[in-house]
Structure formats: structure tokens, C-alpha cells
Tab-separated table of C-alpha atoms in Angstrom:
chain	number	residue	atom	x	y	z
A	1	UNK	CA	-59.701	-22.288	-27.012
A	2	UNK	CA	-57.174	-20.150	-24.617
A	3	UNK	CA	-57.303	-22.179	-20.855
A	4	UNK	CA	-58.930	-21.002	-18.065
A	5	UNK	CA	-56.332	-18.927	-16.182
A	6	UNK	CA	-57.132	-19.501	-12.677
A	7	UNK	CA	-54.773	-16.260	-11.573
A	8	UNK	CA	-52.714	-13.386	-13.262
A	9	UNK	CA	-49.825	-15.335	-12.169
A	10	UNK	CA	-50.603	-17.760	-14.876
A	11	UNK	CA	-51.570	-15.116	-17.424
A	12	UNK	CA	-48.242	-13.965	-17.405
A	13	UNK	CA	-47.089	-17.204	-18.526
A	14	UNK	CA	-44.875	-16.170	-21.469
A	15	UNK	CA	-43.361	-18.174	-24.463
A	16	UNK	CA	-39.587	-18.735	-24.627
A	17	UNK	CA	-37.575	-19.502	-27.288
A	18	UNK	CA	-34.082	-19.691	-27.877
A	19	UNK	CA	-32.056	-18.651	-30.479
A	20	UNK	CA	-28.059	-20.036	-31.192
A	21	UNK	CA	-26.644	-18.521	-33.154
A	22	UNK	CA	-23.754	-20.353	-35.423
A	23	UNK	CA	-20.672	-19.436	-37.417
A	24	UNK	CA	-21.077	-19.785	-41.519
A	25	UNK	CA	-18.475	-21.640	-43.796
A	26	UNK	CA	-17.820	-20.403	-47.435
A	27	UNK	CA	-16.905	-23.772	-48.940
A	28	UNK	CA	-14.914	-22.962	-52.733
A	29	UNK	CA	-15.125	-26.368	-53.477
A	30	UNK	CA	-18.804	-27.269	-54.416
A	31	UNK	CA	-18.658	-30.997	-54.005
A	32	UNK	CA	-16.135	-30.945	-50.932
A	33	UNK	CA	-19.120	-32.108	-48.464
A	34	UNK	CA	-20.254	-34.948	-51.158
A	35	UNK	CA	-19.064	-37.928	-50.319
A	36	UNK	CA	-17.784	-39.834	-53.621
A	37	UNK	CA	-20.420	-42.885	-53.422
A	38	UNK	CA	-23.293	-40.033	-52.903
A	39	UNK	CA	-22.042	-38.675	-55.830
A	40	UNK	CA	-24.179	-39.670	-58.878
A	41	UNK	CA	-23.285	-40.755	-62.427
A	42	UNK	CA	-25.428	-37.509	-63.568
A	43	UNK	CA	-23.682	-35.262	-60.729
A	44	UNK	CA	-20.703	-36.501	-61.740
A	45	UNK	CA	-20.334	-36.345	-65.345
A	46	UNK	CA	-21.447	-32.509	-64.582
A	47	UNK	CA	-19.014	-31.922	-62.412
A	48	UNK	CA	-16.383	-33.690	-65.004
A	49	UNK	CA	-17.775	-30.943	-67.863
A	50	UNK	CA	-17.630	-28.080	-65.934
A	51	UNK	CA	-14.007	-28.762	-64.822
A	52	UNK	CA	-13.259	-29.522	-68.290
A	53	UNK	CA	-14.491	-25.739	-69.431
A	54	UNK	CA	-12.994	-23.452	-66.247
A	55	UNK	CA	-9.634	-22.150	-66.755
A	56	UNK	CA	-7.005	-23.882	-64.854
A	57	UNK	CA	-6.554	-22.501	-61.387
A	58	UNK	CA	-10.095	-21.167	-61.027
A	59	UNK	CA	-13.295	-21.864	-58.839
A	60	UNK	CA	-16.999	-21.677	-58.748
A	61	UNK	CA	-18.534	-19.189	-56.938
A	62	UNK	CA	-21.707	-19.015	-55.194
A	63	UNK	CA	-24.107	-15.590	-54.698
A	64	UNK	CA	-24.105	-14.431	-51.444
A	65	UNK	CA	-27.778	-14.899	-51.361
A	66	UNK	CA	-27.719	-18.292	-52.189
A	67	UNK	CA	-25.852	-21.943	-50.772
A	68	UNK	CA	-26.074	-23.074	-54.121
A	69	UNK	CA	-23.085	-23.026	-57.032
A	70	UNK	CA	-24.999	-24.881	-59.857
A	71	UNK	CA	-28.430	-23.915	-60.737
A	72	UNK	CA	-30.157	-26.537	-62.976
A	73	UNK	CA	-33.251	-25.842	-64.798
A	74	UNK	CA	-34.752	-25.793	-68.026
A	75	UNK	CA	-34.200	-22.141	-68.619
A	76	UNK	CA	-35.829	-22.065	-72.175
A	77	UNK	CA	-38.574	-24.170	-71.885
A	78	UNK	CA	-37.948	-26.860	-74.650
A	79	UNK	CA	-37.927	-30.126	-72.157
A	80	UNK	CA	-33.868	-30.214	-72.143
A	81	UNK	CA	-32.081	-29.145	-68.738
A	82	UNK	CA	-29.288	-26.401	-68.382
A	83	UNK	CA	-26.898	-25.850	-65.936
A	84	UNK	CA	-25.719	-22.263	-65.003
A	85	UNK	CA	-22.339	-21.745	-62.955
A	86	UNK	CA	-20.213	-18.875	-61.960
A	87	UNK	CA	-16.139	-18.986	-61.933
A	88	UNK	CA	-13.999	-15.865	-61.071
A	89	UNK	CA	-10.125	-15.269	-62.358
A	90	UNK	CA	-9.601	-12.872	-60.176
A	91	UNK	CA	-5.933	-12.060	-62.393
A	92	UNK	CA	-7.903	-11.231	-65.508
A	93	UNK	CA	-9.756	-7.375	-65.888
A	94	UNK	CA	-13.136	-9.122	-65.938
A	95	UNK	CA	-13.495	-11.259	-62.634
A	96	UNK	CA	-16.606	-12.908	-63.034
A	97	UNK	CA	-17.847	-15.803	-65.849
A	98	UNK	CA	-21.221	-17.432	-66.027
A	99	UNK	CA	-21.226	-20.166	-68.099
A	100	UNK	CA	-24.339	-22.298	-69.247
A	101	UNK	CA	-23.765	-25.859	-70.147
A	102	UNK	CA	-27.244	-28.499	-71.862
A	103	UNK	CA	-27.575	-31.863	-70.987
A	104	UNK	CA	-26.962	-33.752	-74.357
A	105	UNK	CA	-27.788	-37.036	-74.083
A	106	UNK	CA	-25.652	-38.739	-71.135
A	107	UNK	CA	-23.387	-35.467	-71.708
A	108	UNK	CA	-23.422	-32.244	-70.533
A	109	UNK	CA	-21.869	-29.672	-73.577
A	110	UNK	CA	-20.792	-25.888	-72.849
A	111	UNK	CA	-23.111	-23.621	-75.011
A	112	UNK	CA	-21.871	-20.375	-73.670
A	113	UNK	CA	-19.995	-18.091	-71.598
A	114	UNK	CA	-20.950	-14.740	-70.640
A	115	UNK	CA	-19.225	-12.127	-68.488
A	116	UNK	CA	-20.580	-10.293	-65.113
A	117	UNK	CA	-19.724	-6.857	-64.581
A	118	UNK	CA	-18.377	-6.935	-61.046
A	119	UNK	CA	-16.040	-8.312	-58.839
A	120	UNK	CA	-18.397	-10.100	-56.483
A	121	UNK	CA	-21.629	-12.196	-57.360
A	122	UNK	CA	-24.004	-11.287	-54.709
A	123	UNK	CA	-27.122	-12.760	-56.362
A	124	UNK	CA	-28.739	-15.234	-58.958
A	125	UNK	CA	-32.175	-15.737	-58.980
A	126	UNK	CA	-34.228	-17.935	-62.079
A	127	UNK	CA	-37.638	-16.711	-62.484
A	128	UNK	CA	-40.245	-15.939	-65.508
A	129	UNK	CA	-40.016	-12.034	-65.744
A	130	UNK	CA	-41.046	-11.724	-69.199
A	131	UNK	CA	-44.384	-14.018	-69.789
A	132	UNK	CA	-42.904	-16.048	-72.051
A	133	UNK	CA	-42.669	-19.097	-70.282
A	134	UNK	CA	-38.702	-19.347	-69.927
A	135	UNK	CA	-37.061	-18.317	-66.477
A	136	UNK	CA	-35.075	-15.474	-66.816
A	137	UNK	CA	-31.434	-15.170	-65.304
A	138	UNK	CA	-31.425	-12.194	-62.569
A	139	UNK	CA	-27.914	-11.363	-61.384
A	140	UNK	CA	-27.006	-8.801	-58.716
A	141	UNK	CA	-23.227	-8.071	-59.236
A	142	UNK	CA	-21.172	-5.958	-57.014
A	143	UNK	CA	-17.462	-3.867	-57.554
A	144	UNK	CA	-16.929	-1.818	-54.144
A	145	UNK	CA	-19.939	-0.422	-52.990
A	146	UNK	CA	-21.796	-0.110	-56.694
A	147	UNK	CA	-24.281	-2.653	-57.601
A	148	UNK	CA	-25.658	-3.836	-60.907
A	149	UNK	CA	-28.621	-5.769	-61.691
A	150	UNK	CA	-28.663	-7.690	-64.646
A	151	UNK	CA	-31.893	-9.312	-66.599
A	152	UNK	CA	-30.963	-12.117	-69.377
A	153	UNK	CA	-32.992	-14.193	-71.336
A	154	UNK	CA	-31.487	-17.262	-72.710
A	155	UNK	CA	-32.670	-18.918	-75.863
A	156	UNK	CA	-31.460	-20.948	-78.914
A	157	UNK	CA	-28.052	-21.413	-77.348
A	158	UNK	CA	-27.582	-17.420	-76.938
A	159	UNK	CA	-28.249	-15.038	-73.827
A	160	UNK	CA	-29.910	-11.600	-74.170
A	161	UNK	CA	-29.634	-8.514	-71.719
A	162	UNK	CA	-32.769	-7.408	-71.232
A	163	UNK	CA	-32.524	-5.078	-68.431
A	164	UNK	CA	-29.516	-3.541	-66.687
A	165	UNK	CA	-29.444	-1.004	-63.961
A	166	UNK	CA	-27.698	0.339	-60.593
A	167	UNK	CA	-29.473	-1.028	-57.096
A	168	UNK	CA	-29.337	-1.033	-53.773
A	169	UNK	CA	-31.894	-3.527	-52.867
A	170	UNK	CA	-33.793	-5.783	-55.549
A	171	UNK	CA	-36.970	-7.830	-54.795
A	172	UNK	CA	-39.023	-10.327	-56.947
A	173	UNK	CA	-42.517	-9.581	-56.305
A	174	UNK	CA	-45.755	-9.015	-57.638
A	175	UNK	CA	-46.758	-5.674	-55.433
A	176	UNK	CA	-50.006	-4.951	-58.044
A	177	UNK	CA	-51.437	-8.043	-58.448
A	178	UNK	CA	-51.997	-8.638	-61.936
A	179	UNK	CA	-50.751	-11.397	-61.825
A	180	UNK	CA	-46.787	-10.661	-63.826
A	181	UNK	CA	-43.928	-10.592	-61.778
A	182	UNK	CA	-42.371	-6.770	-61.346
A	183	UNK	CA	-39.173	-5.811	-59.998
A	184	UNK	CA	-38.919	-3.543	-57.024
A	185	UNK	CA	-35.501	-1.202	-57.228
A	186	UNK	CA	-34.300	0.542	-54.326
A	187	UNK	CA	-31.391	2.184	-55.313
A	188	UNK	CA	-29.394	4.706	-52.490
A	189	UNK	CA	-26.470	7.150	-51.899
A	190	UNK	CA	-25.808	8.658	-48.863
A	191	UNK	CA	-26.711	12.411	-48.872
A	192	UNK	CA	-27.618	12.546	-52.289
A	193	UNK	CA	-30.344	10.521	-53.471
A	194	UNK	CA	-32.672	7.753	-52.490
A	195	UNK	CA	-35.168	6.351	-54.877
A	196	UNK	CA	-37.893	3.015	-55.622
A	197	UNK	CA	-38.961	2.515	-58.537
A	198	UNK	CA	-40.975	-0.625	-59.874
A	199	UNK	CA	-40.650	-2.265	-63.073
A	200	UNK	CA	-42.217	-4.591	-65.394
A	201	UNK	CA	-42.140	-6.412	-68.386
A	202	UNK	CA	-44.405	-5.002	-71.125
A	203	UNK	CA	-42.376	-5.710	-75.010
A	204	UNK	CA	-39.625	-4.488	-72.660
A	205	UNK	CA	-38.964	-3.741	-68.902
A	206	UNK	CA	-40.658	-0.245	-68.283
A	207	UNK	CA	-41.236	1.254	-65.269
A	208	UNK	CA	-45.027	1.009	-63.297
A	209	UNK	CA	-44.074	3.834	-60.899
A	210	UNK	CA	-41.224	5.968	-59.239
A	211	UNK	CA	-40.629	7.546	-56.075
A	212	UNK	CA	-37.714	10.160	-56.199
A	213	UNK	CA	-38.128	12.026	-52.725
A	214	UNK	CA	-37.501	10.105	-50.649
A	215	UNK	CA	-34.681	11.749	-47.578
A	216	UNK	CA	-31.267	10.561	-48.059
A	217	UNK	CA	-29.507	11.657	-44.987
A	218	UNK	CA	-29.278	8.349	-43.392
A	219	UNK	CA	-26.587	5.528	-43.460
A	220	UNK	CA	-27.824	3.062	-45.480
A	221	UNK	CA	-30.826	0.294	-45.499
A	222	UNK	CA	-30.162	-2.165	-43.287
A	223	UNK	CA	-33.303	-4.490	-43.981
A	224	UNK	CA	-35.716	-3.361	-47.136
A	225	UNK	CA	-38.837	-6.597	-47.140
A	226	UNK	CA	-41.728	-6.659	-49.567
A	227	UNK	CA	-45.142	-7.888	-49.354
A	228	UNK	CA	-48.777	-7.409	-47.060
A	229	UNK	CA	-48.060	-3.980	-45.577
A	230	UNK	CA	-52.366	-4.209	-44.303
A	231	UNK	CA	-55.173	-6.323	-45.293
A	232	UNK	CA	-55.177	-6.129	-49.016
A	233	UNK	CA	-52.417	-4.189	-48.663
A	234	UNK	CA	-49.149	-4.597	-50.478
A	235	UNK	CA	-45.962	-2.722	-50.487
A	236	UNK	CA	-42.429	-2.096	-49.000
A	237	UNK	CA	-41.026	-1.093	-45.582
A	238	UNK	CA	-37.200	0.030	-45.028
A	239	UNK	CA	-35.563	0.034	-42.204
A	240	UNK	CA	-32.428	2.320	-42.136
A	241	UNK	CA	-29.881	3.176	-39.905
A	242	UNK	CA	-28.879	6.648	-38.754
A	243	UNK	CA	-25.707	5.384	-37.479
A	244	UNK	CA	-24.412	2.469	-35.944
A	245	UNK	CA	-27.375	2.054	-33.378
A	246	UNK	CA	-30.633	4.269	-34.308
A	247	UNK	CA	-32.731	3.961	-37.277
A	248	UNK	CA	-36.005	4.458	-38.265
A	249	UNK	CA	-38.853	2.684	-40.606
A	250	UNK	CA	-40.032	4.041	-44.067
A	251	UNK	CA	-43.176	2.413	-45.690
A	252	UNK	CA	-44.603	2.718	-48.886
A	253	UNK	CA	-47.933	1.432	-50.049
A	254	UNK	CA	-48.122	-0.084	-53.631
A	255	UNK	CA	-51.835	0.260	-55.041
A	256	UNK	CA	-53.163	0.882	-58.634
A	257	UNK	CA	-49.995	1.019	-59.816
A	258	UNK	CA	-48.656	3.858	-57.706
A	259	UNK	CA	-46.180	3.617	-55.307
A	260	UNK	CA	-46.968	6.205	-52.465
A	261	UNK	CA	-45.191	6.907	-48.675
A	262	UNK	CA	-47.841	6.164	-46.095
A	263	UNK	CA	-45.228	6.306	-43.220
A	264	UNK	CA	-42.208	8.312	-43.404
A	265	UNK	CA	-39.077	7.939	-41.466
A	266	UNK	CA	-40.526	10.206	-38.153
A	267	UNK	CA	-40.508	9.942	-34.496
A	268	UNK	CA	-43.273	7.226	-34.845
A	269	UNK	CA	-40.645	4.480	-36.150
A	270	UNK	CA	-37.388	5.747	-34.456
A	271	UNK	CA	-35.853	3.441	-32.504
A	272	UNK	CA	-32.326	3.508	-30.839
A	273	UNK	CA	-31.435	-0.085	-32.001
A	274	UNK	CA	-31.434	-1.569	-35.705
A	275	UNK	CA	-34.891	-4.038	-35.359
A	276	UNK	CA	-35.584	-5.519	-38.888
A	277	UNK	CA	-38.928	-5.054	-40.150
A	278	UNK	CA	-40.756	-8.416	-40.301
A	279	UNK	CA	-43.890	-10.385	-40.442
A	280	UNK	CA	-42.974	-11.497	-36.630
A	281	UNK	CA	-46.489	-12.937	-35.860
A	282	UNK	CA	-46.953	-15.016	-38.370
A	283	UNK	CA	-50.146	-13.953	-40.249
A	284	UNK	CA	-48.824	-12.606	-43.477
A	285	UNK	CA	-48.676	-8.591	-42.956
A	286	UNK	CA	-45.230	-7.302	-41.814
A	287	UNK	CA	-45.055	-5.309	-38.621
A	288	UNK	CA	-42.499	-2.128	-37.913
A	289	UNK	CA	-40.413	-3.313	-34.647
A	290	UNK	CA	-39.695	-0.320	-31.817
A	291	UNK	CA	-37.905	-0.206	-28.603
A	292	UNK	CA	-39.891	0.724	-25.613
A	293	UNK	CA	-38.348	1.589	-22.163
A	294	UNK	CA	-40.664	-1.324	-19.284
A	295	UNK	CA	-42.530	0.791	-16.989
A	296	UNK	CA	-40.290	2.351	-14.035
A	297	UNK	CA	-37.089	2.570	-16.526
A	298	UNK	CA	-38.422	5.905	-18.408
A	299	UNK	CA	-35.386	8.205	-16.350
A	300	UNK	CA	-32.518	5.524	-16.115
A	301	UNK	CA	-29.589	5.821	-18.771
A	302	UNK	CA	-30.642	4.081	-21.766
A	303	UNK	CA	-28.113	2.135	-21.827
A	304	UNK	CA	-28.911	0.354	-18.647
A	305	UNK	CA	-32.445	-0.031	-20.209
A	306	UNK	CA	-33.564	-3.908	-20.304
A	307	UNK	CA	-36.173	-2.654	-23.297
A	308	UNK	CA	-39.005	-4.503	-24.647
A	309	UNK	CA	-38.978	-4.884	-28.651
A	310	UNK	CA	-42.606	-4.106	-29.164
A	311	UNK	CA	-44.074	-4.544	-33.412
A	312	UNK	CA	-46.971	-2.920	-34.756
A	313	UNK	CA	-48.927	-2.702	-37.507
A	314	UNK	CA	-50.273	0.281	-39.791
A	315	UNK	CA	-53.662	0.868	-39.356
A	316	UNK	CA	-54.346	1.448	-43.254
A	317	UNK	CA	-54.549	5.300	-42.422
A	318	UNK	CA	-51.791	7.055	-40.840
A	319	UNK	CA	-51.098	5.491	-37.972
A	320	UNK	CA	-49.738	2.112	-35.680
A	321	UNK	CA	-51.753	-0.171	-33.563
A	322	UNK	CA	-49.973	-2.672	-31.462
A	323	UNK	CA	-49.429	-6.237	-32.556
A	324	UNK	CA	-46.628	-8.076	-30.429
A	325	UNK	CA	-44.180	-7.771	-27.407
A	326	UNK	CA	-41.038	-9.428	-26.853
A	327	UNK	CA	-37.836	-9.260	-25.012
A	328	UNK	CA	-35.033	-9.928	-27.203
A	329	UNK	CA	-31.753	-10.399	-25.548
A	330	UNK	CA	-29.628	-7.758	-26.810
A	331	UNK	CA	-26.885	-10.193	-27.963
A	332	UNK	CA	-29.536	-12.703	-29.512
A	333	UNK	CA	-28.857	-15.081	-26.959
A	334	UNK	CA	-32.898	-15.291	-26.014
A	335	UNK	CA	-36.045	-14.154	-26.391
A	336	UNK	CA	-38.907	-14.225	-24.326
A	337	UNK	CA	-42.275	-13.594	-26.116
A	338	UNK	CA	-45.353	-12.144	-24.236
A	339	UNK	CA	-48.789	-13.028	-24.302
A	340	UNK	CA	-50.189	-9.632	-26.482
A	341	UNK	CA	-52.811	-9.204	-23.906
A	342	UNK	CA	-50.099	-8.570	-21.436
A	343	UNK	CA	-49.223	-5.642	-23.271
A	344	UNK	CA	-48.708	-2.925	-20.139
A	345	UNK	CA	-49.135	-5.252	-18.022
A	346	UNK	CA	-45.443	-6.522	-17.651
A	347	UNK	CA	-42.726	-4.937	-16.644
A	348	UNK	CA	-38.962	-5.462	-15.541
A	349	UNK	CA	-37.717	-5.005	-11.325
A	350	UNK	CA	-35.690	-2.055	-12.047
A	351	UNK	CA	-33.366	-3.734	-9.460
A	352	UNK	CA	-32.262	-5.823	-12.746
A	353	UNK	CA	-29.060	-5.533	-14.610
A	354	UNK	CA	-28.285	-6.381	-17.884
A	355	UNK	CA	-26.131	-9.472	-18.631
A	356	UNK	CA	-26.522	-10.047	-14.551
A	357	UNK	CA	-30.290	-11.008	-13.892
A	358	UNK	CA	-33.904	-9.545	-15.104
A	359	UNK	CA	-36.866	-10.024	-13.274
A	360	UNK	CA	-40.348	-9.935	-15.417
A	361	UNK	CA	-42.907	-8.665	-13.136
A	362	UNK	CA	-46.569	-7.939	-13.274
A	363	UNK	CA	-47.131	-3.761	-13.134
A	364	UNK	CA	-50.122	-4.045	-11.067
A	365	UNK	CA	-48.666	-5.974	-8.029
A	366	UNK	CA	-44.922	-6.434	-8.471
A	367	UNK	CA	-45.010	-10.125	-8.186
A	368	UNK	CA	-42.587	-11.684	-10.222
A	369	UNK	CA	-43.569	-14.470	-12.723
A	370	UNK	CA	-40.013	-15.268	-14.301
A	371	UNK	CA	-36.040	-14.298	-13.692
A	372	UNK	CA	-32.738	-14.966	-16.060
A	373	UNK	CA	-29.682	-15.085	-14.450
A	374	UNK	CA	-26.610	-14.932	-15.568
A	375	UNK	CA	-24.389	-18.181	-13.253
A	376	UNK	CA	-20.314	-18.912	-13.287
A	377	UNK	CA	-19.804	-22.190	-14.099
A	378	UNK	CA	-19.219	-23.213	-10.502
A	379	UNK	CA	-22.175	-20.795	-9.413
A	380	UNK	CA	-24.230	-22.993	-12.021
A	381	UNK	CA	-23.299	-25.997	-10.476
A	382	UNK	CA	-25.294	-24.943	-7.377
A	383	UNK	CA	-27.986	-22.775	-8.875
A	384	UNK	CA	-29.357	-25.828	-11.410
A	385	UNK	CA	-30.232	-27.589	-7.910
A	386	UNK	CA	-32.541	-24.544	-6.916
A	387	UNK	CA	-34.927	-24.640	-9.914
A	388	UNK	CA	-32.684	-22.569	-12.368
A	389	UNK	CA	-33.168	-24.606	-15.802
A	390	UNK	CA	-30.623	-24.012	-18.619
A	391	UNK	CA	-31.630	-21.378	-21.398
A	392	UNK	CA	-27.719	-20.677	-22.750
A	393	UNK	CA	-24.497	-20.309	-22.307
A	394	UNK	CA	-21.768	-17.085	-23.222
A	395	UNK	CA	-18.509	-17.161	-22.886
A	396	UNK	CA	-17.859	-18.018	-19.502
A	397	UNK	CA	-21.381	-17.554	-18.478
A	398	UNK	CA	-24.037	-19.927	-17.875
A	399	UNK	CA	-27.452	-18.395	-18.918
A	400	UNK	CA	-30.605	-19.736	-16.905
A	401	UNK	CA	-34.206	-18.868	-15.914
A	402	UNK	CA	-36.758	-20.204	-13.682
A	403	UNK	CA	-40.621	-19.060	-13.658
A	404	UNK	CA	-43.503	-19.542	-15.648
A	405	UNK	CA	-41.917	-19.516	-19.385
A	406	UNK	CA	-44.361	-21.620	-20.598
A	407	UNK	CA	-46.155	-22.654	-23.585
A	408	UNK	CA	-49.867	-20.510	-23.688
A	409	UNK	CA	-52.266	-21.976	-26.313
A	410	UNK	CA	-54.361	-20.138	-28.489
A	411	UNK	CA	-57.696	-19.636	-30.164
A	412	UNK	CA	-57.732	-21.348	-33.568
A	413	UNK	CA	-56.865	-18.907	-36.348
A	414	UNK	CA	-54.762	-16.946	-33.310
A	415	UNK	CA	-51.617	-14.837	-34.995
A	416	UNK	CA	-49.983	-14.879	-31.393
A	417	UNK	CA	-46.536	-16.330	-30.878
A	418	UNK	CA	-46.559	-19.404	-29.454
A	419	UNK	CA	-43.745	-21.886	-29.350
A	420	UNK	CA	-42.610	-23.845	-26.831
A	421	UNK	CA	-39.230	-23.347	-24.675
A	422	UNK	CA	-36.419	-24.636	-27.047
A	423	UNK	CA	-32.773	-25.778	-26.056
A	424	UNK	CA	-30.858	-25.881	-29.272
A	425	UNK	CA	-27.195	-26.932	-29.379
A	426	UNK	CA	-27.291	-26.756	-25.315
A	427	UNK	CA	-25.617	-29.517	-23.198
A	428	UNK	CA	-25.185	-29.662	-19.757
């Protein structure tokens, strides 16, 4: 049960969290963070056998969607184990090698190598796509700005291609529900053609359904998700970017095997900053993410706009009903999630400036409930003695807030946000 809230000062209590972001390392080496006593005899005698079979002077890659080099499975189903890898000789004409070794034994023994039509590896996936019990090899391979998709199916020693074709955007789903795994294909060129089509594996891939009509006169798909688009509900939502900064959201509804637009790219998804389409609340059905100016801002420049990020859901008609509002840092340095009963309710002093100090206030009364601020280090040294707590730093700026950004609680079976404040990576 929600607490008694003894004023709307409380009410406004909202949920902070805190996100850091950190770098990424590309490690060539796939064993270079293994310790040699971690490494096992199996591990080991693995590694040994796929040195063995590389050309001298090459390396394993990894997919970019993936931290992994070696995939080990039983790809065919027969109770022995195989190990897939990918190497790239980048002085040859064909870059890319996938090689499958079978454990043997104590021994691991090369049964093939296959080439990858690309110069990058972007993905590997191992899933059942035909029914037959074996995991199929799905490879996303890149040259330039061209992407192909490759289906195998390995057996007896030997690899098949069962489907190959141009993407943009590939998800492993099962959007109609009968239970067999399809493949969603968004593939995209600028100004002249944008298309999804779904396939599936029936004594071949074929494809379920196709949009073709889709307007291409955008910059490209920034974030494409699949899944709950309603209750019962399953399909696809795009997000795509007009230019650097606006974009808009596209969603298609998958049902009885036809894939149909039940919001177009209009005014109703524009937003003048890319926000990914996500399932942001938590209860399994993905909500559209749009800007919205706090109450009092509507005539400033937008670029002096502190905006709330505000997601909603389709209605299952033609329309958007709220779901969840948040500020979110433009830099990603914080957010601050809102109670959704708050929802124009809240608003920001437009006294604020951006990367110099917000103040959340209540519409109604202008009492202000919470404040970020951004401190010098020696400014900080004072301020942390006044009730400023530490949310962050920047450069050579010391994030901090003071207020009611507190934990709320919920009613059981609640989709609202609600995490408490968190401090990752921050030292005083």
C-alpha cells in the first residue's frame, strides 16, 4: 500500500537515480583478462586448437552485439559440443572466417571453415529457427554501410545457408505467437525505400507479411525494439531521426499474421531529441518517449528548455495515454523520476538554468520540493555543509541536490518507477 502523504510536499517526493556512464574496451585478445591458473584444462586445450587452426598473424573477433568471441554449444543436437569462432585477415579479399571446431574426446578437432561476406562481424546469435531441434547460426555482417544477414544450419560436419538477405535491423522474435521463432527485417535507404518484412521457417524461410510503404525521408533508425506494443498486443516501434536532434516514432502492430502501421511517424511522436523507445516502466509493453516543455517554459528558446521526457502508451486504437514522467539530464548524468500521479502537477522555476541549477516545483503553489546544482570544487566544499548531498560529478563540476528525492512505495502489482537514490562510482 502507497503511505499516507500527510502534505503535497511529500507527494512530490520523487525517485532518483543515477546513471555513470563508462568508457568500453575492445579487448583482441580473448583470454587477455584470464588469469593463467583460472584458466581450465578444457579452456585451455581450446584455446591451444584454435591457435593451432588461425593463420599466423590473425585474431578473433567478437560481434559488436556480443562480449563474447567463442560460442560453445551443441549446435546439432547429437550430445557432442561445438565451438564457433570468428578470425579476420584483413590482407586477404575475404576478411572474415568462422570456423567450427567438436570436442573429440579430451580434444577439440577443426571440422570446418566458412567465409562471411563482410568486413565487420556485427552479430552472431545461436537459436532454433527451423524446428528441427538444432540452433541455427544467425550472422549480421557488415562492408560500409550494407548489411547482410546470414541463416546456416550446421549438420554432419557441414554448414548450410539457409537464408541470406540485406538488413537494417534484425530481431529474433516470435511477433504471432504460434509458438516458431520468425525473423523481423527492417531493411532502409535514405530517400528511397524503407521496408519490414517478417519471416519464417516453413520447408524454407518464407515470408508471413510485408510492409513496403513505409516514408523514407528520414536519417536512419536510431533504436527499432520488438515485443508488447498493448495488452495482447505484439509488434515493432522505430524510432528515427530526422537529423541530428529530432525524430519521430513509427509503430506497427503484428496480429494474424499481418503486419499493419497503427502509428505513423506524425506530430503525435515528434520530438526534438532522439528518446529510444522502451518498456521504461517495467510491465512488459513498450512506451513511445516525447519531450514536453514544464509549465511556464512554453515561449522560452528551446534550447534553454529544462524538458521533461514524458512515455506513453498506445491506447490499442489510434491514440496515446500517458504512462511515465521523468527528467533526464540531457548529458545522462541523472535522472529524476516522478511519481505518475504528479503528472501536471510539477513543474521547473523558470529562474533555472541548465547545467547551473533546476528547481522542481509544485504548479499549484510554487513551493519547491527539490533543487540540483551545479558546485566548483571549492564551492562544493562549502555547499555539502548546507544540506547539498552528492548526485555526480562533470568535468570540473560537482553535481548535487537537496530536497525530497526520495524513495515512494507502491501498491503491489504497481508498474511505477521506483528505485531508490543511487551513487555509483561517486567518491567524495
Amino acid at each position: 500500500m502507497r503511505l499516507s502523504i500527510k502534505s503535497l510536499r511529500c507527494l512530490a517526493a520523487a525517485t532518483l537515480s543515477l546513471s555513470v556512464l563508462s568508457g568500453c574496451t575492445f579487448i583482441s585478445d580473448p583470454v587477455s583478462k584470464m588469469k593463467a591458473p583460472q584458466l581450465s584444462a578444457d579452456k585451455a586445450t581450446l584455446m591451444a586448437a584454435i591457435n593451432s587452426h588461425i593463420p599466423a598473424g590473425t585474431e578473433l573477433i567478437r560481434p559488436v552485439n556480443d562480449e563474447s568471441s567463442i560460442f560453445t554449444e551443441d549446435l546439432n543436437n547429437d550430445g557432442i559440443m561445438e565451438s564457433l569462432v570468428f578470425y579476420r585477415t584483413p590482407s586477404e579479399a575475404v576478411e572474415i572466417h568462422g570456423m567450427i571446431l567438436e570436442k573429440q574426446g579430451d580434444a577439440w578437432v577443426k571440422k570446418l571453415v566458412f567465409d562471411g561476406d563482410g568486413t565487420m562481424l556485427e552479430s552472431v546469435d545461436l537459436k532454433d529457427m527451423t524446428g528441427d531441434g538444432k540452433l541455427n547460426i544467425i550472422t549480421g555482417y557488415s562492408r560500409g554501410e550494407e548489411k547482410g544477414l546470414v541463416v546456416y544450419s550446421y549438420s554432419s560436419g557441414s554448414l548450410e545457408e539457409v537464408l541470406s538477405l540485406p538488413y537494417t535491423k534484425y530481431m529474433l522474435d516470435d511477433l504471432n505467437k504460434d509458438g516458431i521463432e520468425d525473423i523481423t527485417v527492417v531493411y532502409f535507404k535514405r530517400n528511397e525505400f524503407a521496408t519490414i518484412s517478417i519471416y519464417q521457417y516453413n520447408d524454407g524461410f518464407k515470408v508471413l507479411d510485408k510492409i513496403e510503404d513505409i516514408d523514407p525521408y528520414f536519417s536512419n533508425y536510431y533504436n527499432i525494439v520488438a515485443g508488447k506494443i498493448a495488452k495482447d498486443k505484439e509488434g515493432i516501434v522505430l524510432d528515427a531521426s530526422v537529423d541530428f536532434q529530432s525524430a519521430y516514432s513509427l509503430m506497427v502492430l503484428m496480429e494474424h499474421n499481418k503486419l499493419r502501421v497503427v502509428l505513423p511517424g506524425d506530430t503525435r511522436t515528434y520530438k526534438d531529441r532522439l528518446i529510444a523507445s522502451e518498456d521504461i516502466d517495467h510491465d512488459g509493453i513498450i512506451e513511445v518517449g516525447l519531450l514536453e516543455a514544464p509549465k511556464g517554459w512554453e515561449y522560452f528558446d528551446p534550447a534553454d528548455i529544462p524538458y521533461f521526457t514524458s512515455y506513453y502508451k498506445w491506447d490499442g486504437k489510434d491514440g496515446l495515454t500517458f504512462a511515465v514522467q521523468l527528467y533526464r539530464d540531457p548529458s545522462d548524468r541523472f535522472t529524476i523520476n516522478f511519481d505518475p500521479e504528479l503528472h501536471g502537477k510539477v513543474s521547473i522555476d523558470t529562474k533555472s538554468v541548465l547545467d547551473k541549477n533546476l528547481k522542481f516545483i509544485m504548479t499549484d503553489t510554487g513551493e519547491t520540493f527539490a533543487e540540483v546544482s551545479f558546485f566548483s570544487p571549492s564551492e562544493w566544499d562549502k555547499a555539502k555543509n548546507e544540506g547539498w548531498e552528492l548526485l555526480g560529478r562533470d568535468s570540473d563540476k560537482v553535481i548535487g541536490y537537496r530536497g525530497e528525492l526520495e524513495q515512494s512505495t507502491t501498491k503491489e502489482g504497481s508498474n511505477k518507477i521506483a528505485s531508490p537514490i543511487e551513487r555509483k562510482g561517486i567518491d567524495e
